[in-house]
Short mmCIF file of C-alpha atoms in Angstrom, two decimals:
data_model
loop_
_atom_site.label_atom_id
_atom_site.label_comp_id
_atom_site.label_asym_id
_atom_site.label_seq_id
_atom_site.Cartn_x
_atom_site.Cartn_y
_atom_site.Cartn_z
CA ASP F 1 -3.91 16.36 4.84
CA GLN F 2 -1.33 13.59 5.14
CA GLN F 3 -1.91 11.47 8.20
CA VAL F 4 1.17 9.30 7.60
CA LYS F 5 4.32 11.04 6.46
CA GLN F 6 7.56 9.65 5.16
CA ASN F 7 9.61 12.79 4.73
CA SER F 8 12.58 11.22 2.97
CA PRO F 9 11.74 10.26 -0.62
CA SER F 10 15.02 8.41 -0.92
CA LEU F 11 17.93 7.15 1.13
CA SER F 12 21.31 5.69 0.15
CA VAL F 13 23.23 3.43 2.52
CA GLN F 14 26.45 1.50 2.18
CA GLU F 15 26.13 -2.28 2.15
CA GLY F 16 26.73 -3.68 5.63
CA ARG F 17 25.73 -0.47 7.42
CA ILE F 18 22.48 0.31 9.17
CA SER F 19 19.50 1.69 7.22
CA ILE F 20 17.03 3.79 9.18
CA LEU F 21 13.71 4.70 7.60
CA ASN F 22 11.43 7.13 9.39
CA CYS F 23 7.70 7.67 9.53
CA ASP F 24 5.51 10.20 11.36
CA TYR F 25 1.78 10.06 11.93
CA THR F 26 -0.70 12.62 13.14
CA ASN F 27 -3.72 10.71 14.38
CA SER F 28 -3.73 9.19 17.87
CA MET F 29 -6.45 6.72 16.83
CA PHE F 30 -3.86 4.60 15.02
CA ASP F 31 -3.06 1.52 17.08
CA TYR F 32 -1.18 -0.73 14.70
CA PHE F 33 1.69 0.10 12.39
CA LEU F 34 3.14 -1.83 9.48
CA TRP F 35 6.03 -1.64 7.05
CA TYR F 36 5.75 -2.91 3.50
CA LYS F 37 8.52 -3.41 0.98
CA LYS F 38 8.01 -2.97 -2.75
CA TYR F 39 10.21 -4.03 -5.65
CA PRO F 40 9.68 -2.57 -9.16
CA ALA F 41 6.80 -4.12 -11.09
CA GLU F 42 5.62 -6.01 -8.01
CA GLY F 43 3.02 -5.33 -5.36
CA PRO F 44 4.00 -4.30 -1.84
CA THR F 45 4.72 -7.16 0.56
CA PHE F 46 4.37 -7.10 4.30
CA LEU F 47 7.64 -6.79 6.19
CA ILE F 48 7.07 -6.17 9.89
CA SER F 49 4.50 -4.63 12.21
CA ILE F 50 4.11 -3.26 15.71
CA SER F 51 1.18 -2.76 18.03
CA SER F 52 0.78 0.54 19.86
CA ILE F 53 1.19 -1.27 23.19
CA LYS F 54 4.81 -2.05 22.31
CA ASP F 55 7.77 0.15 21.58
CA LYS F 56 9.92 -2.33 19.71
CA ASN F 57 9.52 -5.37 17.52
CA GLU F 58 12.37 -7.32 16.01
CA ASP F 59 12.47 -9.86 13.20
CA GLY F 60 15.91 -10.91 12.08
CA ARG F 61 17.69 -7.95 10.50
CA PHE F 62 14.58 -5.79 10.79
CA THR F 63 13.53 -3.85 13.88
CA VAL F 64 10.68 -1.38 14.18
CA PHE F 65 10.66 1.22 16.95
CA LEU F 66 7.57 3.13 18.02
CA ASN F 67 7.59 6.40 19.96
CA LYS F 68 3.95 7.13 20.71
CA SER F 69 4.54 10.44 22.44
CA ALA F 70 6.34 11.72 19.36
CA LYS F 71 3.98 9.90 16.97
CA HIS F 72 7.03 8.52 15.25
CA LEU F 73 8.17 5.12 14.12
CA SER F 74 11.31 3.92 12.44
CA LEU F 75 12.49 0.81 10.65
CA HIS F 76 16.07 -0.30 11.20
CA ILE F 77 17.76 -2.73 8.83
CA VAL F 78 21.10 -4.07 9.95
CA PRO F 79 23.23 -5.08 8.25
CA SER F 80 21.90 -3.67 4.97
CA GLN F 81 22.13 -5.98 1.97
CA PRO F 82 21.80 -5.35 -1.78
CA GLY F 83 18.42 -7.12 -1.83
CA ASP F 84 17.09 -4.50 0.56
CA SER F 85 17.08 -1.94 -2.26
CA ALA F 86 13.36 -1.24 -2.67
CA VAL F 87 10.64 1.23 -1.80
CA TYR F 88 9.46 1.00 1.81
CA PHE F 89 5.96 2.07 2.78
CA CYS F 90 4.93 2.86 6.30
CA ALA F 91 1.27 2.23 7.15
CA ALA F 92 -0.84 3.11 10.17
CA SER F 93 -4.15 1.48 11.00
CA GLY F 94 -7.04 1.81 13.41
CA HIS F 95 -10.84 2.09 13.50
CA ASP F 96 -11.26 0.31 10.18
CA LYS F 97 -8.79 2.55 8.40
CA ILE F 98 -5.33 1.86 7.06
CA ILE F 99 -3.32 4.77 5.72
CA PHE F 100 -0.06 4.48 3.81
CA GLY F 101 2.76 6.96 3.53
CA LYS F 102 4.25 7.96 0.17
CA GLY F 103 7.20 5.63 0.55
CA THR F 104 10.97 5.93 0.82
CA ARG F 105 13.24 4.52 -1.87
CA LEU F 106 16.22 2.78 -0.28
CA HIS F 107 19.41 2.29 -2.31
CA ILE F 108 22.03 -0.05 -0.92
CA LEU F 109 25.41 0.90 -2.32
CA PRO F 110 28.09 -1.75 -2.94
CA ASP Y 1 -0.61 -21.00 -3.32
CA ALA Y 2 -2.00 -18.41 -5.70
CA GLY Y 3 -1.76 -14.86 -4.49
CA VAL Y 4 -3.94 -11.94 -5.50
CA ILE Y 5 -4.30 -11.96 -9.28
CA GLN Y 6 -4.84 -8.76 -11.24
CA SER Y 7 -5.45 -8.17 -14.92
CA PRO Y 8 -4.44 -6.59 -17.14
CA ARG Y 9 -0.87 -5.92 -16.02
CA HIS Y 10 -0.61 -3.02 -18.44
CA GLU Y 11 -3.28 -0.97 -20.14
CA VAL Y 12 -2.79 1.89 -22.56
CA THR Y 13 -5.91 3.68 -23.65
CA GLU Y 14 -7.07 6.99 -25.02
CA MET Y 15 -8.82 9.66 -23.08
CA GLY Y 16 -12.56 9.08 -22.93
CA GLN Y 17 -12.38 5.31 -23.19
CA GLU Y 18 -13.73 2.95 -20.56
CA VAL Y 19 -11.19 1.00 -18.53
CA THR Y 20 -11.94 -2.11 -16.50
CA LEU Y 21 -9.42 -3.57 -14.08
CA ARG Y 22 -9.96 -7.00 -12.59
CA CYS Y 23 -8.96 -8.70 -9.37
CA LYS Y 24 -9.16 -12.19 -7.93
CA PRO Y 25 -8.43 -12.15 -4.19
CA ILE Y 26 -6.83 -14.95 -2.22
CA SER Y 27 -9.36 -17.68 -1.62
CA GLY Y 28 -10.94 -17.37 1.81
CA HIS Y 29 -10.03 -13.75 2.34
CA ASP Y 30 -13.02 -11.65 3.32
CA TYR Y 31 -11.62 -8.17 2.73
CA LEU Y 32 -10.72 -6.72 -0.65
CA PHE Y 33 -9.09 -3.35 -1.27
CA TRP Y 34 -8.39 -1.21 -4.31
CA TYR Y 35 -5.42 1.15 -4.08
CA ARG Y 36 -3.90 3.61 -6.51
CA GLN Y 37 -0.21 4.49 -6.52
CA THR Y 38 1.13 7.74 -7.94
CA MET Y 39 4.37 9.61 -7.39
CA MET Y 40 2.56 12.59 -5.92
CA ARG Y 41 0.18 10.82 -3.56
CA GLY Y 42 1.79 7.47 -2.87
CA LEU Y 43 -0.59 4.61 -2.09
CA GLU Y 44 -4.17 5.82 -1.80
CA LEU Y 45 -7.05 3.65 -0.69
CA LEU Y 46 -9.91 3.96 -3.16
CA ILE Y 47 -12.47 1.50 -1.78
CA TYR Y 48 -12.68 -1.65 0.25
CA PHE Y 49 -15.18 -4.49 0.54
CA ASN Y 50 -16.01 -6.86 3.36
CA ASN Y 51 -17.77 -10.07 2.38
CA ASN Y 52 -18.45 -8.56 -1.07
CA VAL Y 53 -20.16 -5.47 0.39
CA PRO Y 54 -18.57 -2.04 -0.19
CA ILE Y 55 -17.74 -0.58 3.21
CA ASP Y 56 -15.77 2.59 2.54
CA ASP Y 57 -15.61 4.27 -0.85
CA SER Y 58 -14.59 7.67 0.42
CA GLY Y 59 -11.33 7.42 -1.49
CA MET Y 60 -12.96 7.03 -4.89
CA PRO Y 61 -11.94 10.24 -6.68
CA GLU Y 62 -15.17 10.97 -8.50
CA ASP Y 63 -18.21 9.48 -10.19
CA ARG Y 64 -16.13 8.30 -13.11
CA PHE Y 65 -14.81 5.57 -10.84
CA SER Y 66 -16.90 2.58 -9.79
CA ALA Y 67 -16.09 -0.77 -8.20
CA LYS Y 68 -18.04 -3.97 -7.84
CA MET Y 69 -17.59 -7.28 -6.14
CA PRO Y 70 -20.25 -9.66 -7.49
CA ASN Y 71 -18.83 -12.65 -5.60
CA ALA Y 72 -16.08 -13.59 -3.18
CA SER Y 73 -13.59 -14.38 -5.91
CA PHE Y 74 -13.88 -11.43 -8.26
CA SER Y 75 -13.87 -7.65 -8.23
CA THR Y 76 -13.68 -4.93 -10.88
CA LEU Y 77 -12.64 -1.30 -10.85
CA LYS Y 78 -14.07 0.68 -13.73
CA ILE Y 79 -13.16 4.14 -14.96
CA GLN Y 80 -15.55 5.72 -17.44
CA PRO Y 81 -14.60 8.00 -19.10
CA SER Y 82 -10.87 7.78 -18.45
CA GLU Y 83 -8.66 10.89 -18.28
CA PRO Y 84 -4.87 11.34 -18.47
CA ARG Y 85 -4.74 12.15 -14.74
CA ASP Y 86 -6.01 8.63 -14.02
CA SER Y 87 -2.66 7.26 -15.20
CA ALA Y 88 -1.25 5.31 -12.25
CA VAL Y 89 -0.62 1.81 -10.96
CA TYR Y 90 -3.76 0.29 -9.48
CA PHE Y 91 -3.32 -2.38 -6.83
CA CYS Y 92 -5.80 -4.86 -5.50
CA ALA Y 93 -5.18 -6.37 -2.07
CA SER Y 94 -6.98 -8.84 0.15
CA SER Y 95 -6.87 -9.76 3.81
CA LEU Y 96 -8.40 -12.21 6.23
CA GLY Y 97 -10.48 -11.07 9.17
CA SER Y 98 -9.28 -7.52 9.48
CA VAL Y 99 -9.04 -4.28 7.60
CA THR Y 100 -6.17 -3.10 9.75
CA GLY Y 101 -3.78 -6.02 9.59
CA GLU Y 102 -1.57 -7.55 6.95
CA LEU Y 103 -2.67 -6.99 3.37
CA PHE Y 104 -1.68 -9.20 0.46
CA PHE Y 105 -1.22 -7.21 -2.72
CA GLY Y 106 -1.43 -8.20 -6.34
CA GLU Y 107 1.25 -7.17 -8.82
CA GLY Y 108 -0.73 -4.17 -9.96
CA SER Y 109 -2.24 -2.88 -13.20
CA ARG Y 110 -0.32 -0.04 -14.78
CA LEU Y 111 -2.75 2.29 -16.56
CA THR Y 112 -1.68 4.90 -19.07
CA VAL Y 113 -4.33 7.22 -20.45
CA LEU Y 114 -3.17 9.21 -23.48
#
């Protein structure tokens, strides 16, 4: 039973446009959410996070939105750049557990 | 600063053989995690340690898998005997002070069992 779902295995976006990656979770116990970025042959690296007491967190081109009632979060990247092409993992944590989604592969098109 | 160091980076072995993956966490980090990445299941947590003590091994698939952390700077994940379905990328990660915050991952060990 997947507790963290990333329903889009891949996404293609034109360079300069906005990339929106989505993530749904099922367990209300999660109180902290993170996004990780992974390049081929490398380990995931932390990108941005949000606490459940907030609904938005922004860091440069990256913004994460949290909708607790819908148990949904999204990562917005604007403007998208070629170096953003990677796999993005959503993670949810709480009560000594951290659960990752399956990831979404983002392709930034020239 | 050195990050999480894993070895080997690649391992190809035959079914039935023993496989040992190694991890050196970031110095000072008190949490260490072993994850497995596959296309079907994404990133799965296998086990994590706090101050060298295993806390949650509920993700370890079966008795063929075992993990140890004899000291704060070294951990192993062993598969014996290995099977083709164990083929995956195995990641080690460490963190400071929390199991639910930012994790620092190694580059992974890609295992292929023939």
